[in-house]
Amino acid sequence: MAAVLGLGQALGQAQNVIDVDIFNTGEVKAIPVHIEGFTGDVLSLLKFDLFVQGFEFVERSKAQFTIKGSNTGSSVSGAVYDHLKRGFILNKRYQGGNLRLQGHTFANNVVEAVTGSPGIGLTKIAFRQFHGRNTEIHVADFDGFNAQRLTSDNSISAGPDWAPNGDMLFYYSYLKHNPDIYSHNIRTGQRRTVARFSGSNISPAVSPDGKRVAMVLSKAGSPDIWVASVNGTGFRRLTTTKAAESSPCWSPDGRFICFVSRAGGRSALYKIPANGGAMSRISTIHVSNATEPDWSPDGKAIAFTTQRGGRFDICIVPSSGGSAQVVATG
């Protein structure tokens, strides 16, 4: 029996924002699927959405699932047949909005029907883009389509980070000739100052519950990790080293903040309790000069970058530290 997903529900889902981490800590086999019936942009976005979420496309005889459907000028219909169970596990028709929205929604439903986990097809990304010598903040669908410019400061704006509800974006800007941190309401356009102290105010990272923001401030001397409420009150300094700290990110449970420090001479990963305490190093055996960490949603791993031989590589390491693996080379 087919179900209809209306425009209101689809647009409501489109506002969700999830931190997307496309990596895993072990060897996982791709899910073999066969796609038929879809055409044009819907086929392209469906294959993209599924590929980045661990699916591979094979002949029907080799597929574990067959994804079959059609797209017309105003709707998308799709079904998923499970060859092992010998039955359909999804059968829906989507109306309202546009074909891209309908296609991404169907891809999400496919991912959840097959894996049991929510799909990421309706998530958003935020990024900086050059405009001459300046950079401005933009947002787009996770596949890069529907890009929209958020700031027009004619300055340097960078380091965007989403609040969990997807309504707020935090970033820093040289709008007033100093790197200051702002919050920006995506729906209303309202912008508020979160941190404006002498020196640097950069690298905002919003906590999983959306109530606090970690950041790098140099108002006490060297760049340190600080936390405050998202409205810019209750500032608390977490690190007190003479070295430079950078790139804070939160553990999924909100208990710890991972960051980069040169306390040991070279850039390395550290973590510290979000409510204050001693910092401890996260070892990255086989990989040095760790930068730009990001905690996986399940809390088991941390992704980071490293520069080697003039190129940047992406690596992962267990969140408790240990042997690091290079998963992508620049």
XYZ file of C-alpha atoms in Angstrom, residues 51-239:
189
model
C 26.691 5.777 -2.638
C 27.955 8.067 0.120
C 25.949 6.043 2.634
C 27.505 2.699 1.807
C 25.573 1.315 -1.157
C 27.001 -0.046 -4.405
C 25.207 -0.529 -7.717
C 25.226 -3.955 -9.351
C 23.327 -6.072 -11.838
C 19.932 -7.290 -10.681
C 21.167 -10.869 -10.350
C 23.832 -9.762 -7.835
C 21.677 -7.341 -5.838
C 20.440 -7.877 -2.309
C 17.835 -5.159 -2.889
C 16.156 -3.851 -6.027
C 15.100 -0.199 -5.955
C 12.434 0.416 -8.556
C 10.358 3.473 -9.299
C 9.574 6.396 -11.552
C 9.611 10.172 -11.566
C 7.209 12.422 -13.432
C 6.885 16.178 -13.588
C 5.305 16.418 -10.151
C 5.902 13.237 -8.164
C 8.274 10.393 -7.359
C 7.211 6.813 -6.694
C 9.591 4.194 -5.363
C 9.748 0.738 -3.860
C 12.454 -1.505 -2.410
C 12.370 -5.278 -2.863
C 14.403 -7.445 -0.485
C 15.623 -10.506 -2.392
C 16.527 -12.388 0.794
C 13.129 -11.844 2.413
C 11.376 -12.093 -0.960
C 9.169 -9.128 -0.345
C 8.859 -5.344 -0.474
C 10.174 -3.419 2.520
C 9.249 0.032 1.183
C 6.629 1.323 -1.237
C 5.805 5.028 -1.304
C 4.685 7.876 -3.513
C 5.926 11.424 -2.864
C 4.090 14.616 -3.823
C 4.573 18.317 -3.197
C 7.717 20.388 -3.180
C 10.012 19.592 -6.089
C 11.503 16.448 -7.566
C 14.852 16.923 -5.842
C 13.182 17.154 -2.436
C 11.073 14.109 -3.206
C 14.109 12.170 -4.448
C 16.181 12.958 -1.348
C 13.252 11.978 0.867
C 12.898 8.645 -0.932
C 16.649 8.046 -0.569
C 16.332 8.679 3.177
C 13.489 6.181 3.395
C 15.544 3.608 1.478
C 18.486 3.985 3.853
C 16.288 3.627 6.932
C 14.361 0.668 5.506
C 17.572 -1.188 4.648
C 19.884 -0.224 7.529
C 17.578 0.932 10.309
C 19.462 4.249 10.553
C 18.196 7.667 9.384
C 19.412 8.881 6.015
C 21.273 12.137 5.444
C 19.694 13.197 2.136
C 17.846 16.181 3.639
C 20.720 17.563 5.678
C 22.451 20.876 5.027
C 26.073 21.958 4.851
C 27.593 25.338 5.641
C 30.828 26.584 4.107
C 32.803 29.687 3.260
C 33.235 30.877 -0.312
C 35.625 33.435 -1.727
C 34.248 36.670 -3.157
C 37.348 38.432 -4.382
C 39.631 38.749 -1.367
C 36.777 38.229 1.070
C 34.978 35.078 2.185
C 31.281 34.792 2.980
C 29.217 32.047 4.618
C 26.951 29.963 2.377
C 24.581 27.068 3.040
C 23.497 24.311 0.646
C 21.962 20.880 0.439
C 24.464 18.234 1.477
C 25.120 17.344 -2.182
C 26.010 20.965 -3.000
C 22.766 21.986 -4.709
C 20.537 24.938 -3.760
C 23.449 26.990 -2.426
C 22.452 30.265 -0.769
C 24.613 33.105 0.480
C 24.088 33.842 4.168
C 26.449 36.771 4.843
C 27.363 39.869 2.861
C 29.914 41.401 5.207
C 32.505 42.275 2.558
C 35.008 40.852 5.007
C 36.459 37.520 6.107
C 33.817 35.161 7.518
C 34.712 31.542 8.273
C 34.411 28.558 10.601
C 30.649 27.885 10.375
C 29.122 25.388 12.820
C 25.485 24.315 13.042
C 23.342 24.291 16.145
C 21.662 20.872 16.479
C 18.177 22.153 15.608
C 19.370 23.547 12.282
C 17.936 27.012 12.927
C 21.174 28.640 14.069
C 24.618 28.868 12.543
C 27.697 30.056 14.442
C 30.794 31.483 12.745
C 33.441 34.140 13.139
C 33.808 37.275 11.077
C 36.118 40.262 10.706
C 33.047 42.447 10.163
C 34.302 44.953 12.765
C 37.981 44.490 11.922
C 38.561 41.821 14.581
C 37.724 38.102 14.471
C 34.503 37.960 16.521
C 32.020 35.093 16.936
C 28.394 35.478 15.873
C 25.219 33.414 15.937
C 22.938 33.695 12.914
C 19.284 32.665 12.814
C 18.775 30.982 9.439
C 15.013 31.555 9.415
C 14.886 35.215 10.492
C 18.334 36.469 9.496
C 18.903 37.886 12.996
C 22.548 37.962 14.035
C 23.909 38.244 17.571
C 27.412 38.704 18.917
C 28.555 35.744 21.009
C 32.184 36.692 21.705
C 33.935 40.002 21.037
C 37.071 40.358 23.122
C 40.462 41.830 22.302
C 42.483 39.338 20.318
C 41.079 36.331 18.485
C 37.550 34.971 18.921
C 37.344 32.017 16.527
C 36.348 28.381 15.915
C 32.886 28.142 17.502
C 31.591 24.605 18.135
C 28.066 24.105 19.470
C 27.388 21.410 22.071
C 25.126 18.446 21.194
C 22.327 19.829 23.374
C 22.593 23.245 21.702
C 23.060 25.090 24.994
C 26.806 25.819 24.992
C 29.465 26.773 22.529
C 33.169 25.980 22.707
C 35.565 28.408 21.075
C 39.139 29.652 20.895
C 39.835 32.968 22.629
C 43.172 34.711 23.098
C 41.961 37.368 25.530
C 44.055 35.850 28.347
C 47.215 35.657 26.244
C 47.755 32.557 24.127
C 44.815 30.980 22.253
C 42.892 28.797 24.740
C 39.728 26.708 24.710
C 36.759 28.416 26.349
C 33.079 27.529 26.742
C 30.048 29.785 27.181
C 26.308 29.676 26.776
C 25.110 30.158 23.214
C 23.820 33.636 24.104
C 27.341 34.802 24.970
C 27.284 34.643 28.772
C 29.001 32.536 31.422
C 32.436 32.318 29.823
C 34.747 29.696 31.304
C 38.359 29.059 30.396
C 39.233 25.368 30.062
C 42.893 25.336 28.986
